[in-house]
């Protein structure tokens, strides 16, 4: 069916994929496009992990760097720039970037590692798992405290978007290539903020040919999960005062140290990849509420399955084995660089993204210095994919965005059986996001 609007000017495509295999892709005509079929095996795509100069920002000049994982041909006419979600780094997007690039030879996919990842000490993950565990669990790595990096308290949305603009302009290559900007979860929120941002008088959406949201959005996109943001000026001021007082890192995943969770997950992936059938020694190092019960004899591979499939910590951090084999997730977790997790997430970025959820130039947004002045002017095609995490509010928020902007073409896709992480790690031929994003991206390339 097609979405409607009071103005009657908007067109859209609605794609719904149902069942564990996500085999039934129906358009309004009732026919399934070729893109929904399971793809044939593809050759590996070209990859490069490169460093770009970031914007000038508080802190040492050496940390004014962002890195990008590039998948696909550098001669492609279109670049899809993807932002990872909260606490996630470019490695979380690597598997899906490869899938998209393999099926879209004229699209190169760039996964962004934000400047925060400069703070992580990842060198030890190049060691075999046992030695890596000794290195990290023994505390032989560089840990960053709020006292050692107080400037992170100023790394909010303005800094993130200034960095992202460097990436987008590099991808545009002087206007010789068109850029689609997107992201997963809060990475999609960052992408939308870019589109509505004022860059010294130039709206961000003018740099773009499309927007792509992977279980992401604004304006109560996560309400179906029970998450809404109603930030008042008083709350924003109080939280900014705490950040200025030293609470520079978001501690939502803190397990003794800010970075401990990310380290444990990367070690779990390394063990499961190198010795999947060996009894897990790492399980004993997990917090008691997270580890498998004593005596279960869990293997290294079984630990990853326990953490992400059978007993996930929260629904956001889980996979459905019908789509994502735990072994595939383990390989992504194990990558030394780019890593799957970001060690340090700025509290100021959390604050700013909560304020940006209204997606308007509100009093709170202005109070925080957010330049969301062009949200109603966005006029590029939109793609939105939702999983079962939010029970429909992701695509509802995308429709809201279409209704309050100048977007005239929108594609909405969903698979309620998929988890929040499945679009990033699901196997080729079982990834409903890839199957529906490919025709959207291919269509933009023909514009």
PDB file of N, CA, C and O in Angstrom, residues 38-68:
ATOM      1  N   UNK A  38      17.257 -14.657  -2.756  1.00  0.00           N
ATOM      2  CA  UNK A  38      18.541 -14.910  -2.115  1.00  0.00           C
ATOM      3  C   UNK A  38      19.654 -14.702  -3.131  1.00  0.00           C
ATOM      4  O   UNK A  38      19.635 -15.292  -4.213  1.00  0.00           O
ATOM      5  N   UNK A  39      20.620 -13.853  -2.829  1.00  0.00           N
ATOM      6  CA  UNK A  39      21.666 -13.562  -3.802  1.00  0.00           C
ATOM      7  C   UNK A  39      22.617 -14.735  -3.978  1.00  0.00           C
ATOM      8  O   UNK A  39      22.833 -15.524  -3.066  1.00  0.00           O
ATOM      9  N   UNK A  40      23.161 -14.841  -5.173  1.00  0.00           N
ATOM     10  CA  UNK A  40      24.188 -15.848  -5.424  1.00  0.00           C
ATOM     11  C   UNK A  40      25.455 -15.460  -4.674  1.00  0.00           C
ATOM     12  O   UNK A  40      25.648 -14.310  -4.309  1.00  0.00           O
ATOM     13  N   UNK A  41      26.331 -16.426  -4.396  1.00  0.00           N
ATOM     14  CA  UNK A  41      27.593 -16.087  -3.730  1.00  0.00           C
ATOM     15  C   UNK A  41      28.329 -14.992  -4.492  1.00  0.00           C
ATOM     16  O   UNK A  41      28.399 -15.006  -5.720  1.00  0.00           O
ATOM     17  N   UNK A  42      28.870 -14.041  -3.764  1.00  0.00           N
ATOM     18  CA  UNK A  42      29.535 -12.897  -4.368  1.00  0.00           C
ATOM     19  C   UNK A  42      31.022 -12.930  -4.045  1.00  0.00           C
ATOM     20  O   UNK A  42      31.429 -13.405  -2.980  1.00  0.00           O
ATOM     21  N   UNK A  43      31.840 -12.409  -4.935  1.00  0.00           N
ATOM     22  CA  UNK A  43      33.257 -12.297  -4.608  1.00  0.00           C
ATOM     23  C   UNK A  43      33.454 -11.279  -3.488  1.00  0.00           C
ATOM     24  O   UNK A  43      32.603 -10.425  -3.261  1.00  0.00           O
ATOM     25  N   UNK A  44      34.555 -11.401  -2.776  1.00  0.00           N
ATOM     26  CA  UNK A  44      34.848 -10.442  -1.716  1.00  0.00           C
ATOM     27  C   UNK A  44      35.028  -9.058  -2.326  1.00  0.00           C
ATOM     28  O   UNK A  44      35.462  -8.906  -3.473  1.00  0.00           O
ATOM     29  N   UNK A  45      34.682  -8.050  -1.563  1.00  0.00           N
ATOM     30  CA  UNK A  45      34.774  -6.680  -2.056  1.00  0.00           C
ATOM     31  C   UNK A  45      36.071  -6.052  -1.562  1.00  0.00           C
ATOM     32  O   UNK A  45      36.655  -6.470  -0.562  1.00  0.00           O
ATOM     33  N   UNK A  46      36.486  -5.057  -2.277  1.00  0.00           N
ATOM     34  CA  UNK A  46      37.692  -4.320  -1.892  1.00  0.00           C
ATOM     35  C   UNK A  46      37.430  -3.543  -0.614  1.00  0.00           C
ATOM     36  O   UNK A  46      36.374  -2.949  -0.433  1.00  0.00           O
ATOM     37  N   UNK A  47      38.409  -3.543   0.315  1.00  0.00           N
ATOM     38  CA  UNK A  47      38.264  -2.828   1.577  1.00  0.00           C
ATOM     39  C   UNK A  47      39.506  -2.001   1.862  1.00  0.00           C
ATOM     40  O   UNK A  47      40.617  -2.368   1.507  1.00  0.00           O
ATOM     41  N   UNK A  48      39.275  -0.880   2.548  1.00  0.00           N
ATOM     42  CA  UNK A  48      40.367  -0.053   3.043  1.00  0.00           C
ATOM     43  C   UNK A  48      39.903   0.619   4.323  1.00  0.00           C
ATOM     44  O   UNK A  48      38.732   0.992   4.446  1.00  0.00           O
ATOM     45  N   UNK A  49      40.801   0.742   5.278  1.00  0.00           N
ATOM     46  CA  UNK A  49      40.497   1.417   6.541  1.00  0.00           C
ATOM     47  C   UNK A  49      41.414   2.625   6.629  1.00  0.00           C
ATOM     48  O   UNK A  49      42.622   2.488   6.797  1.00  0.00           O
ATOM     49  N   UNK A  50      40.845   3.801   6.452  1.00  0.00           N
ATOM     50  CA  UNK A  50      41.647   5.001   6.257  1.00  0.00           C
ATOM     51  C   UNK A  50      41.356   6.044   7.327  1.00  0.00           C
ATOM     52  O   UNK A  50      40.301   6.033   7.963  1.00  0.00           O
ATOM     53  N   UNK A  51      42.306   6.951   7.485  1.00  0.00           N
ATOM     54  CA  UNK A  51      42.180   8.036   8.455  1.00  0.00           C
ATOM     55  C   UNK A  51      41.913   9.345   7.715  1.00  0.00           C
ATOM     56  O   UNK A  51      42.529   9.627   6.681  1.00  0.00           O
ATOM     57  N   UNK A  52      40.977  10.124   8.248  1.00  0.00           N
ATOM     58  CA  UNK A  52      40.666  11.436   7.691  1.00  0.00           C
ATOM     59  C   UNK A  52      40.848  12.483   8.783  1.00  0.00           C
ATOM     60  O   UNK A  52      40.629  12.215   9.969  1.00  0.00           O
ATOM     61  N   UNK A  53      41.195  13.674   8.384  1.00  0.00           N
ATOM     62  CA  UNK A  53      41.299  14.760   9.351  1.00  0.00           C
ATOM     63  C   UNK A  53      39.903  15.190   9.762  1.00  0.00           C
ATOM     64  O   UNK A  53      39.027  15.422   8.932  1.00  0.00           O
ATOM     65  N   UNK A  54      39.701  15.282  11.067  1.00  0.00           N
ATOM     66  CA  UNK A  54      38.430  15.739  11.578  1.00  0.00           C
ATOM     67  C   UNK A  54      38.414  17.238  11.775  1.00  0.00           C
ATOM     68  O   UNK A  54      39.371  17.955  11.427  1.00  0.00           O
ATOM     69  N   UNK A  55      37.338  17.716  12.343  1.00  0.00           N
ATOM     70  CA  UNK A  55      37.209  19.139  12.623  1.00  0.00           C
ATOM     71  C   UNK A  55      38.091  19.527  13.808  1.00  0.00           C
ATOM     72  O   UNK A  55      38.462  18.689  14.634  1.00  0.00           O
ATOM     73  N   UNK A  56      38.429  20.795  13.893  1.00  0.00           N
ATOM     74  CA  UNK A  56      39.138  21.292  15.073  1.00  0.00           C
ATOM     75  C   UNK A  56      38.165  21.292  16.238  1.00  0.00           C
ATOM     76  O   UNK A  56      37.084  21.877  16.175  1.00  0.00           O
ATOM     77  N   UNK A  57      38.541  20.618  17.320  1.00  0.00           N
ATOM     78  CA  UNK A  57      37.636  20.461  18.450  1.00  0.00           C
ATOM     79  C   UNK A  57      38.438  20.469  19.741  1.00  0.00           C
ATOM     80  O   UNK A  57      39.668  20.340  19.723  1.00  0.00           O
ATOM     81  N   UNK A  58      37.788  20.635  20.890  1.00  0.00           N
ATOM     82  CA  UNK A  58      38.503  20.593  22.165  1.00  0.00           C
ATOM     83  C   UNK A  58      39.296  19.308  22.310  1.00  0.00           C
ATOM     84  O   UNK A  58      38.848  18.235  21.912  1.00  0.00           O
ATOM     85  N   UNK A  59      40.487  19.433  22.890  1.00  0.00           N
ATOM     86  CA  UNK A  59      41.344  18.274  23.083  1.00  0.00           C
ATOM     87  C   UNK A  59      42.588  18.351  22.224  1.00  0.00           C
ATOM     88  O   UNK A  59      42.759  19.271  21.412  1.00  0.00           O
ATOM     89  N   UNK A  60      43.494  17.382  22.376  1.00  0.00           N
ATOM     90  CA  UNK A  60      44.730  17.366  21.591  1.00  0.00           C
ATOM     91  C   UNK A  60      44.453  17.315  20.098  1.00  0.00           C
ATOM     92  O   UNK A  60      43.522  16.629  19.644  1.00  0.00           O
ATOM     93  N   UNK A  61      45.263  17.999  19.320  1.00  0.00           N
ATOM     94  CA  UNK A  61      45.077  18.015  17.861  1.00  0.00           C
ATOM     95  C   UNK A  61      45.181  16.616  17.273  1.00  0.00           C
ATOM     96  O   UNK A  61      44.548  16.322  16.248  1.00  0.00           O
ATOM     97  N   UNK A  62      45.954  15.743  17.922  1.00  0.00           N
ATOM     98  CA  UNK A  62      46.110  14.379  17.413  1.00  0.00           C
ATOM     99  C   UNK A  62      44.797  13.620  17.416  1.00  0.00           C
ATOM    100  O   UNK A  62      44.650  12.617  16.700  1.00  0.00           O
ATOM    101  N   UNK A  63      43.832  14.062  18.215  1.00  0.00           N
ATOM    102  CA  UNK A  63      42.542  13.367  18.278  1.00  0.00           C
ATOM    103  C   UNK A  63      41.506  13.989  17.350  1.00  0.00           C
ATOM    104  O   UNK A  63      40.343  13.575  17.355  1.00  0.00           O
ATOM    105  N   UNK A  64      41.920  14.961  16.566  1.00  0.00           N
ATOM    106  CA  UNK A  64      41.039  15.507  15.530  1.00  0.00           C
ATOM    107  C   UNK A  64      41.117  14.619  14.293  1.00  0.00           C
ATOM    108  O   UNK A  64      41.448  15.065  13.186  1.00  0.00           O
ATOM    109  N   UNK A  65      40.867  13.331  14.494  1.00  0.00           N
ATOM    110  CA  UNK A  65      40.910  12.358  13.410  1.00  0.00           C
ATOM    111  C   UNK A  65      39.667  11.487  13.484  1.00  0.00           C
ATOM    112  O   UNK A  65      39.176  11.155  14.562  1.00  0.00           O
ATOM    113  N   UNK A  66      39.155  11.125  12.299  1.00  0.00           N
ATOM    114  CA  UNK A  66      38.149  10.073  12.217  1.00  0.00           C
ATOM    115  C   UNK A  66      38.671   9.048  11.229  1.00  0.00           C
ATOM    116  O   UNK A  66      39.500   9.363  10.377  1.00  0.00           O
ATOM    117  N   UNK A  67      38.196   7.832  11.378  1.00  0.00           N
ATOM    118  CA  UNK A  67      38.604   6.788  10.446  1.00  0.00           C
ATOM    119  C   UNK A  67      37.371   6.190   9.783  1.00  0.00           C
ATOM    120  O   UNK A  67      36.274   6.227  10.332  1.00  0.00           O
ATOM    121  N   UNK A  68      37.593   5.659   8.615  1.00  0.00           N
ATOM    122  CA  UNK A  68      36.488   5.155   7.804  1.00  0.00           C
ATOM    123  C   UNK A  68      36.875   3.804   7.212  1.00  0.00           C
ATOM    124  O   UNK A  68      37.960   3.657   6.639  1.00  0.00           O
TER     125      UNK A  68
END
